[in-house]
């Protein structure tokens, strides 16, 4: 009798041990346990710690409540300004309702991944290239709103979405490089022109100040000579004042005018006086006949001589 009781007790202990091993579950701190009893959702979600289920009747699925970092594969699309780009991103999400994540969607990770890819393609088509390159914060917020709305029904909330990289075609990269170079060249030319304008204004003010004091020009000339001679070289540069050039030019013009006047006066003195008008032949002939002596008056005319 005692042996039968001992045997029954051992069998009962073994059965209880097996039952405990089959029914005992440990839920970690970052997990929640969703129990399905005969295919129906149990009323309570098991909290972290030790818990028991009914073997064979209950099925418990553990759901991770940590933030999940999911990379989104690079998506190729055409922007609104007709530029082909490849954009990849990363999504940060977590489960806020373990029961909905198990019941309402088959695989919430796969669902979030597909939704992220489609949302990324959609945001590429609605944006321009400049927005993708410089205004990423606004695009990240748009992606987060597009993904968070359907994900709430799955018991998932999107914590953050970040565009990681934007790949451009090589031709577009070269065009952007040329554009940036042209922009910088334009800025350099504008700055240089502005500097020249300011320098010309200062030089005009200096010239006006020097015009009031002629000695200032000579002092400036001496300062320039000293500055050039300070260097150890064999070349000496002497600036030639413009006023001196103008003085020499005026002197040369005056000398030419005086020379021309002297030559004109000399030509007027040496020129012979105009000859008296010649008398007519008839008058000369008559005068000659009148002036001939009496002994030559009887000679024949010149035409009758042999």
mmCIF file of N, CA and C in Angstrom, residues 15-16 18-26 34-40 42 44 46 50-61:
data_model
loop_
_atom_site.group_PDB
_atom_site.id
_atom_site.type_symbol
_atom_site.label_atom_id
_atom_site.label_comp_id
_atom_site.label_asym_id
_atom_site.label_seq_id
_atom_site.Cartn_x
_atom_site.Cartn_y
_atom_site.Cartn_z
ATOM 1 N N UNK A 15 4.179 14.454 -13.281
ATOM 2 C CA UNK A 15 3.169 15.098 -14.133
ATOM 3 C C UNK A 15 3.111 16.595 -13.864
ATOM 4 N N UNK A 16 3.180 16.968 -12.573
ATOM 5 C CA UNK A 16 3.159 18.391 -12.243
ATOM 6 C C UNK A 16 4.373 19.104 -12.770
ATOM 7 N N UNK A 18 6.147 18.262 -15.436
ATOM 8 C CA UNK A 18 5.997 18.404 -16.887
ATOM 9 C C UNK A 18 4.992 19.497 -17.220
ATOM 10 N N UNK A 19 3.925 19.562 -16.420
ATOM 11 C CA UNK A 19 2.904 20.600 -16.663
ATOM 12 C C UNK A 19 3.489 21.983 -16.446
ATOM 13 N N UNK A 20 4.252 22.113 -15.367
ATOM 14 C CA UNK A 20 4.869 23.416 -15.099
ATOM 15 C C UNK A 20 5.847 23.807 -16.195
ATOM 16 N N UNK A 21 6.590 22.828 -16.643
ATOM 17 C CA UNK A 21 7.538 23.135 -17.723
ATOM 18 C C UNK A 21 6.818 23.528 -19.002
ATOM 19 N N UNK A 22 5.674 22.907 -19.255
ATOM 20 C CA UNK A 22 4.924 23.238 -20.470
ATOM 21 C C UNK A 22 4.140 24.539 -20.331
ATOM 22 N N UNK A 23 3.720 24.849 -19.120
ATOM 23 C CA UNK A 23 2.873 26.031 -18.920
ATOM 24 C C UNK A 23 3.657 27.267 -18.531
ATOM 25 N N UNK A 24 4.836 27.112 -18.024
ATOM 26 C CA UNK A 24 5.604 28.263 -17.542
ATOM 27 C C UNK A 24 6.188 29.060 -18.718
ATOM 28 N N UNK A 25 6.091 30.359 -18.607
ATOM 29 C CA UNK A 25 6.657 31.271 -19.606
ATOM 30 C C UNK A 25 7.305 32.431 -18.882
ATOM 31 N N UNK A 26 8.356 32.966 -19.485
ATOM 32 C CA UNK A 26 9.047 34.137 -18.945
ATOM 33 C C UNK A 26 9.016 35.224 -20.020
ATOM 34 N N UNK A 34 1.219 38.024 -25.986
ATOM 35 C CA UNK A 34 -0.146 37.975 -26.506
ATOM 36 C C UNK A 34 -0.586 36.512 -26.510
ATOM 37 N N UNK A 35 -1.652 36.181 -25.769
ATOM 38 C CA UNK A 35 -2.107 34.807 -25.590
ATOM 39 C C UNK A 35 -3.348 34.579 -26.429
ATOM 40 N N UNK A 36 -3.299 33.537 -27.221
ATOM 41 C CA UNK A 36 -4.452 33.102 -28.009
ATOM 42 C C UNK A 36 -4.949 31.782 -27.409
ATOM 43 N N UNK A 37 -6.155 31.809 -26.869
ATOM 44 C CA UNK A 37 -6.745 30.610 -26.239
ATOM 45 C C UNK A 37 -7.786 30.038 -27.190
ATOM 46 N N UNK A 38 -7.459 28.832 -27.682
ATOM 47 C CA UNK A 38 -8.314 28.177 -28.671
ATOM 48 C C UNK A 38 -8.594 29.105 -29.851
ATOM 49 N N UNK A 39 -7.574 29.846 -30.242
ATOM 50 C CA UNK A 39 -7.672 30.725 -31.401
ATOM 51 C C UNK A 39 -8.242 32.089 -31.126
ATOM 52 N N UNK A 40 -8.718 32.339 -29.913
ATOM 53 C CA UNK A 40 -9.294 33.631 -29.575
ATOM 54 C C UNK A 40 -8.313 34.417 -28.705
ATOM 55 N N UNK A 42 -6.947 36.351 -25.785
ATOM 56 C CA UNK A 42 -7.229 36.463 -24.359
ATOM 57 C C UNK A 42 -7.405 37.932 -23.985
ATOM 58 N N UNK A 44 -6.207 39.683 -21.580
ATOM 59 C CA UNK A 44 -5.070 40.403 -21.036
ATOM 60 C C UNK A 44 -3.807 40.100 -21.836
ATOM 61 N N UNK A 46 0.076 39.696 -21.453
ATOM 62 C CA UNK A 46 0.968 39.352 -20.347
ATOM 63 C C UNK A 46 2.096 40.360 -20.229
ATOM 64 N N UNK A 50 7.321 36.325 -14.849
ATOM 65 C CA UNK A 50 6.906 34.924 -14.964
ATOM 66 C C UNK A 50 5.390 34.865 -15.132
ATOM 67 N N UNK A 51 4.932 33.999 -16.039
ATOM 68 C CA UNK A 51 3.504 33.835 -16.298
ATOM 69 C C UNK A 51 3.233 32.392 -16.663
ATOM 70 N N UNK A 52 1.953 32.012 -16.561
ATOM 71 C CA UNK A 52 1.535 30.637 -16.843
ATOM 72 C C UNK A 52 0.452 30.648 -17.915
ATOM 73 N N UNK A 53 0.501 29.627 -18.767
ATOM 74 C CA UNK A 53 -0.541 29.417 -19.769
ATOM 75 C C UNK A 53 -1.015 27.980 -19.674
ATOM 76 N N UNK A 54 -2.110 27.723 -20.308
ATOM 77 C CA UNK A 54 -2.654 26.351 -20.328
ATOM 78 C C UNK A 54 -2.030 25.633 -21.510
ATOM 79 N N UNK A 55 -1.270 24.584 -21.239
ATOM 80 C CA UNK A 55 -0.632 23.870 -22.353
ATOM 81 C C UNK A 55 -1.660 23.323 -23.336
ATOM 82 N N UNK A 56 -1.296 23.295 -24.553
ATOM 83 C CA UNK A 56 -2.066 22.777 -25.673
ATOM 84 C C UNK A 56 -3.242 23.698 -25.999
ATOM 85 N N UNK A 57 -3.832 24.315 -25.026
ATOM 86 C CA UNK A 57 -4.987 25.179 -25.273
ATOM 87 C C UNK A 57 -4.544 26.605 -25.620
ATOM 88 N N UNK A 58 -3.544 27.093 -24.903
ATOM 89 C CA UNK A 58 -3.081 28.467 -25.107
ATOM 90 C C UNK A 58 -1.831 28.487 -25.974
ATOM 91 N N UNK A 59 -1.775 29.553 -26.767
ATOM 92 C CA UNK A 59 -0.576 29.853 -27.556
ATOM 93 C C UNK A 59 -0.172 31.290 -27.258
ATOM 94 N N UNK A 60 1.041 31.478 -26.850
ATOM 95 C CA UNK A 60 1.503 32.834 -26.522
ATOM 96 C C UNK A 60 2.587 33.269 -27.509
ATOM 97 N N UNK A 61 2.412 34.495 -27.989
ATOM 98 C CA UNK A 61 3.379 35.075 -28.926
ATOM 99 C C UNK A 61 3.973 36.316 -28.278
#
